[in-house]
């Protein structure tokens, strides 16, 4: 079984979000995949089965603690591995817990993923959320997975210093903190915290942009936007809203490759 570490949503090594990608020759147990994800220690490790049968390829994602229903950066990493290591069509399909996900690559190497939009509804923050983040909210909302908290500025996003123990008590997969960008080359900025699923701060979160893209598209009046995630590693997600779908686009870099011996 082959295993890779890929930096996603970046064109620089050691930036973006590192994901594990495990290419399976045969089905394995959920417990085994969870153990490998815990060993890899990336925010998500993707498990791909049937990489030679033409697709759609079964794909699952695990954090070090639990399986998740959708992961953008690990999907991008998986597509990058397939494009880099074999002869595959420019359009790939993955069969996942979030349905069939389509991925394409352009002539410049930019990989685009067709994901479901996860539209937010205005919601009062649950008890303890704002105190755990230490921010002054402009707007709060929630979708099926996460809370989103808009703050007044990019500087406020950068200054956010959560109490992760308190944030872990919030009943949600994660919390997005976001603001309109003040830097050149981006329309909005964000950070993503998910200690409840074993990821205190995720470097670059594709699935969070399934909420960020429609939210900022409505506020800024444009279907095509650029989101910068302001973690220590940093990364860029290009987003396009198409009805109830969101296209997430980015680059990826393979850092490590090898074989699993278990």
Short mmCIF file of C-alpha atoms in Angstrom, two decimals:
data_model
loop_
_atom_site.label_atom_id
_atom_site.label_comp_id
_atom_site.label_asym_id
_atom_site.label_seq_id
_atom_site.Cartn_x
_atom_site.Cartn_y
_atom_site.Cartn_z
CA UNK A 1 0.00 0.00 0.00
CA UNK A 2 1.38 3.37 -1.04
CA UNK A 3 1.20 6.42 1.18
CA UNK A 4 1.88 10.08 0.43
CA UNK A 5 2.05 13.43 2.18
CA UNK A 6 0.80 16.25 -0.04
CA UNK A 7 0.67 19.99 0.71
CA UNK A 8 -2.68 21.26 -0.61
CA UNK A 9 -3.88 24.73 -1.63
CA UNK A 10 -0.35 25.95 -2.22
CA UNK A 11 2.37 26.00 -4.84
CA UNK A 12 5.14 26.11 -2.22
CA UNK A 13 6.55 23.22 -0.21
CA UNK A 14 5.75 23.30 3.52
CA UNK A 15 2.85 25.70 3.04
CA UNK A 16 -0.86 25.01 2.65
CA UNK A 17 -2.46 22.04 4.38
CA UNK A 18 -0.62 18.70 4.52
CA UNK A 19 -2.82 15.65 3.92
CA UNK A 20 -2.08 11.97 4.00
CA UNK A 21 -3.14 9.91 0.99
CA UNK A 22 -3.23 6.11 1.30
CA UNK A 23 -3.78 4.15 -1.92
CA UNK A 24 -5.32 0.78 -1.06
CA UNK A 25 -5.06 -2.38 -3.11
CA UNK A 26 -7.82 -4.14 -1.15
CA UNK A 27 -10.60 -3.16 1.26
CA UNK A 28 -9.55 -2.61 4.89
CA UNK A 29 -11.44 -2.11 8.14
CA UNK A 30 -12.58 1.25 9.50
CA UNK A 31 -10.51 0.64 12.61
CA UNK A 32 -7.38 0.13 10.51
CA UNK A 33 -7.95 3.37 8.60
CA UNK A 34 -8.51 5.23 11.86
CA UNK A 35 -5.26 3.81 13.24
CA UNK A 36 -3.32 4.90 10.16
CA UNK A 37 -4.83 8.40 10.34
CA UNK A 38 -3.83 8.62 14.00
CA UNK A 39 -0.31 7.51 13.06
CA UNK A 40 -0.05 10.05 10.20
CA UNK A 41 -1.23 12.89 12.48
CA UNK A 42 -2.36 15.10 9.60
CA UNK A 43 -5.66 16.91 10.05
CA UNK A 44 -7.03 14.43 7.50
CA UNK A 45 -5.79 11.31 5.79
CA UNK A 46 -7.61 10.17 2.64
CA UNK A 47 -8.07 6.49 1.79
CA UNK A 48 -8.51 5.66 -1.88
CA UNK A 49 -9.65 2.26 -3.12
CA UNK A 50 -9.56 1.03 -6.70
CA UNK A 51 -7.14 3.52 -8.23
CA UNK A 52 -6.81 1.40 -11.37
CA UNK A 53 -10.41 0.64 -12.31
CA UNK A 54 -11.40 3.90 -13.99
CA UNK A 55 -13.59 5.29 -11.20
CA UNK A 56 -15.59 6.62 -9.60
CA UNK A 57 -13.00 5.91 -6.93
CA UNK A 58 -14.27 5.19 -3.39
CA UNK A 59 -12.75 7.83 -1.11
CA UNK A 60 -12.95 8.33 2.66
CA UNK A 61 -11.35 10.81 5.05
CA UNK A 62 -10.25 10.43 8.67
CA UNK A 63 -8.88 12.91 11.18
CA UNK A 64 -6.62 11.50 13.93
CA UNK A 65 -9.82 10.99 15.98
CA UNK A 66 -12.77 10.35 13.67
CA UNK A 67 -14.12 9.97 10.13
CA UNK A 68 -15.48 13.11 8.44
CA UNK A 69 -18.11 13.45 5.73
CA UNK A 70 -16.23 15.90 3.50
CA UNK A 71 -12.65 17.10 3.21
CA UNK A 72 -11.44 19.47 0.52
CA UNK A 73 -7.69 19.52 1.00
CA UNK A 74 -7.39 15.71 1.23
CA UNK A 75 -9.52 15.34 -1.92
CA UNK A 76 -7.25 17.80 -3.69
CA UNK A 77 -4.24 15.83 -2.44
CA UNK A 78 -5.72 12.54 -3.69
CA UNK A 79 -6.43 13.97 -7.14
CA UNK A 80 -2.90 15.38 -7.25
CA UNK A 81 -1.47 11.93 -6.46
CA UNK A 82 -3.52 10.32 -9.24
CA UNK A 83 -2.57 12.97 -11.78
CA UNK A 84 1.09 12.77 -10.77
CA UNK A 85 1.55 9.00 -10.66
CA UNK A 86 -0.63 7.48 -13.36
CA UNK A 87 -2.50 7.89 -16.60
CA UNK A 88 -5.94 9.10 -15.57
CA UNK A 89 -8.55 11.24 -17.31
CA UNK A 90 -8.48 14.99 -16.73
CA UNK A 91 -11.88 14.64 -15.03
CA UNK A 92 -11.97 12.30 -12.04
CA UNK A 93 -14.93 11.18 -9.94
CA UNK A 94 -14.82 10.12 -6.30
CA UNK A 95 -17.59 8.23 -4.53
CA UNK A 96 -17.85 9.65 -0.98
CA UNK A 97 -20.16 10.13 1.99
CA UNK A 98 -21.04 13.50 0.41
CA UNK A 99 -22.00 11.93 -2.92
CA UNK A 100 -20.08 11.87 -6.19
CA UNK A 101 -17.40 14.57 -6.26
CA UNK A 102 -16.00 15.61 -9.64
CA UNK A 103 -12.44 16.91 -10.00
CA UNK A 104 -10.71 18.42 -13.05
CA UNK A 105 -7.23 19.75 -13.84
CA UNK A 106 -6.41 22.56 -16.26
CA UNK A 107 -3.31 22.86 -18.47
CA UNK A 108 -1.56 24.92 -15.79
CA UNK A 109 -1.98 22.22 -13.14
CA UNK A 110 -4.74 23.99 -11.18
CA UNK A 111 -7.09 21.36 -9.72
CA UNK A 112 -10.79 22.24 -9.38
CA UNK A 113 -13.26 20.30 -7.24
CA UNK A 114 -17.06 20.37 -7.54
CA UNK A 115 -18.43 20.31 -3.98
CA UNK A 116 -21.87 20.84 -2.41
CA UNK A 117 -22.54 24.32 -1.04
CA UNK A 118 -23.16 24.34 2.71
CA UNK A 119 -25.20 27.51 3.08
CA UNK A 120 -25.30 29.21 6.47
CA UNK A 121 -28.35 30.36 8.37
CA UNK A 122 -28.18 33.20 10.88
CA UNK A 123 -27.94 31.73 14.38
CA UNK A 124 -27.27 32.97 17.86
CA UNK A 125 -23.90 31.76 19.09
CA UNK A 126 -24.17 28.93 21.61
CA UNK A 127 -23.16 29.55 25.18
CA UNK A 128 -19.41 29.83 25.51
CA UNK A 129 -18.53 30.16 21.80
CA UNK A 130 -17.70 33.87 21.67
CA UNK A 131 -15.88 33.77 24.99
CA UNK A 132 -13.84 30.78 23.78
CA UNK A 133 -12.85 32.68 20.63
CA UNK A 134 -12.25 36.01 22.37
CA UNK A 135 -13.68 38.05 19.46
CA UNK A 136 -16.34 40.70 18.82
CA UNK A 137 -18.78 39.18 16.32
CA UNK A 138 -20.31 41.10 13.44
CA UNK A 139 -22.51 38.16 12.38
CA UNK A 140 -22.89 34.53 13.40
CA UNK A 141 -24.42 31.65 11.51
CA UNK A 142 -24.46 27.88 11.32
CA UNK A 143 -24.76 25.16 8.72
CA UNK A 144 -24.99 21.39 9.05
CA UNK A 145 -21.38 21.17 10.29
CA UNK A 146 -19.91 24.42 11.53
CA UNK A 147 -20.48 27.79 13.11
CA UNK A 148 -19.24 30.86 11.25
CA UNK A 149 -18.33 34.06 13.06
CA UNK A 150 -17.65 37.18 10.99
CA UNK A 151 -15.45 39.74 12.70
CA UNK A 152 -14.70 43.35 11.83
CA UNK A 153 -11.34 43.04 10.09
CA UNK A 154 -8.56 40.84 8.75
CA UNK A 155 -6.49 41.98 11.74
CA UNK A 156 -9.15 40.59 14.10
CA UNK A 157 -9.00 37.23 12.32
CA UNK A 158 -5.22 37.15 12.71
CA UNK A 159 -5.47 38.11 16.39
CA UNK A 160 -7.96 35.35 17.28
CA UNK A 161 -6.46 33.17 20.03
CA UNK A 162 -9.06 30.55 21.03
CA UNK A 163 -9.34 28.71 24.29
CA UNK A 164 -9.31 25.28 22.67
CA UNK A 165 -10.50 23.43 25.76
CA UNK A 166 -13.57 25.68 25.94
CA UNK A 167 -14.07 25.55 22.16
CA UNK A 168 -14.10 21.76 22.28
CA UNK A 169 -17.35 21.95 24.27
CA UNK A 170 -19.19 23.68 21.38
CA UNK A 171 -21.52 21.21 19.66
CA UNK A 172 -20.24 21.52 16.08
CA UNK A 173 -17.57 20.01 13.87
CA UNK A 174 -15.70 23.31 13.85
CA UNK A 175 -15.79 27.11 13.94
CA UNK A 176 -14.89 29.46 11.08
CA UNK A 177 -13.69 32.99 11.87
CA UNK A 178 -13.76 35.27 8.84
CA UNK A 179 -13.59 38.85 7.59
CA UNK A 180 -13.30 40.79 4.36
CA UNK A 181 -9.69 40.81 3.19
CA UNK A 182 -7.52 43.90 3.40
CA UNK A 183 -4.54 42.26 1.65
CA UNK A 184 -4.03 42.32 -2.10
CA UNK A 185 -4.97 39.20 -4.03
CA UNK A 186 -7.76 38.00 -1.73
CA UNK A 187 -11.42 38.88 -1.27
CA UNK A 188 -11.95 37.32 2.16
CA UNK A 189 -9.85 35.70 4.86
CA UNK A 190 -10.56 32.99 7.40
CA UNK A 191 -9.27 30.62 10.06
CA UNK A 192 -10.80 27.28 11.05
CA UNK A 193 -10.75 25.66 14.49
CA UNK A 194 -11.98 22.09 15.12
CA UNK A 195 -10.63 20.77 18.44
CA UNK A 196 -13.76 18.64 18.87
CA UNK A 197 -12.57 16.36 16.04
CA UNK A 198 -8.89 16.49 16.97
CA UNK A 199 -7.81 19.47 14.82
CA UNK A 200 -7.17 22.56 16.98
CA UNK A 201 -6.47 24.76 13.93
CA UNK A 202 -6.63 23.45 10.39
CA UNK A 203 -4.09 25.11 8.06
CA UNK A 204 -6.39 25.37 4.99
CA UNK A 205 -9.92 23.95 5.00
CA UNK A 206 -11.62 23.17 1.71
CA UNK A 207 -14.94 22.10 3.25
CA UNK A 208 -15.16 25.36 5.24
CA UNK A 209 -15.07 27.20 1.92
CA UNK A 210 -18.28 25.39 0.96
CA UNK A 211 -19.82 27.81 3.47
CA UNK A 212 -17.45 30.75 3.02
CA UNK A 213 -17.90 30.93 -0.76
CA UNK A 214 -21.71 31.38 -0.84
CA UNK A 215 -21.57 33.65 2.22
CA UNK A 216 -19.04 36.08 0.75
CA UNK A 217 -20.43 35.74 -2.77
CA UNK A 218 -23.75 37.09 -1.52
CA UNK A 219 -22.07 39.91 0.44
CA UNK A 220 -19.62 40.96 -2.27
CA UNK A 221 -21.82 40.35 -5.31
CA UNK A 222 -19.46 38.06 -7.22
CA UNK A 223 -19.56 34.35 -7.99
CA UNK A 224 -15.76 34.12 -8.32
CA UNK A 225 -13.68 34.99 -5.26
CA UNK A 226 -10.33 34.22 -3.68
CA UNK A 227 -10.14 33.14 -0.05
CA UNK A 228 -6.93 33.29 1.99
CA UNK A 229 -6.74 31.11 5.09
CA UNK A 230 -4.51 32.79 7.66
CA UNK A 231 -3.07 29.89 9.60
CA UNK A 232 0.64 29.78 10.33
CA UNK A 233 1.21 27.80 7.11
CA UNK A 234 -1.35 29.75 5.07
CA UNK A 235 -3.00 28.87 1.79
CA UNK A 236 -5.29 30.09 -0.98
CA UNK A 237 -8.62 28.67 -2.18
CA UNK A 238 -10.20 29.99 -5.38
CA UNK A 239 -13.98 29.66 -5.13
CA UNK A 240 -16.79 29.83 -7.67
CA UNK A 241 -20.44 29.52 -6.64
CA UNK A 242 -22.71 27.72 -9.10
CA UNK A 243 -26.19 27.39 -7.63
CA UNK A 244 -26.10 24.77 -4.91
CA UNK A 245 -22.53 23.75 -5.79
CA UNK A 246 -19.15 25.36 -5.07
CA UNK A 247 -16.02 24.94 -7.15
CA UNK A 248 -12.88 24.94 -5.01
CA UNK A 249 -9.60 25.28 -6.90
CA UNK A 250 -5.98 25.14 -5.83
CA UNK A 251 -2.53 23.70 -6.34
CA UNK A 252 -0.75 20.87 -4.51
CA UNK A 253 2.80 19.61 -3.93
CA UNK A 254 3.93 16.07 -3.05
CA UNK A 255 6.33 16.18 -0.10
CA UNK A 256 6.77 12.49 0.82
CA UNK A 257 5.95 9.12 -0.72
CA UNK A 258 6.56 5.57 0.44
CA UNK A 259 5.05 2.24 1.45
CA UNK A 260 3.04 1.17 4.46
CA UNK A 261 4.49 -1.89 6.19
CA UNK A 262 1.45 -2.83 8.29
#
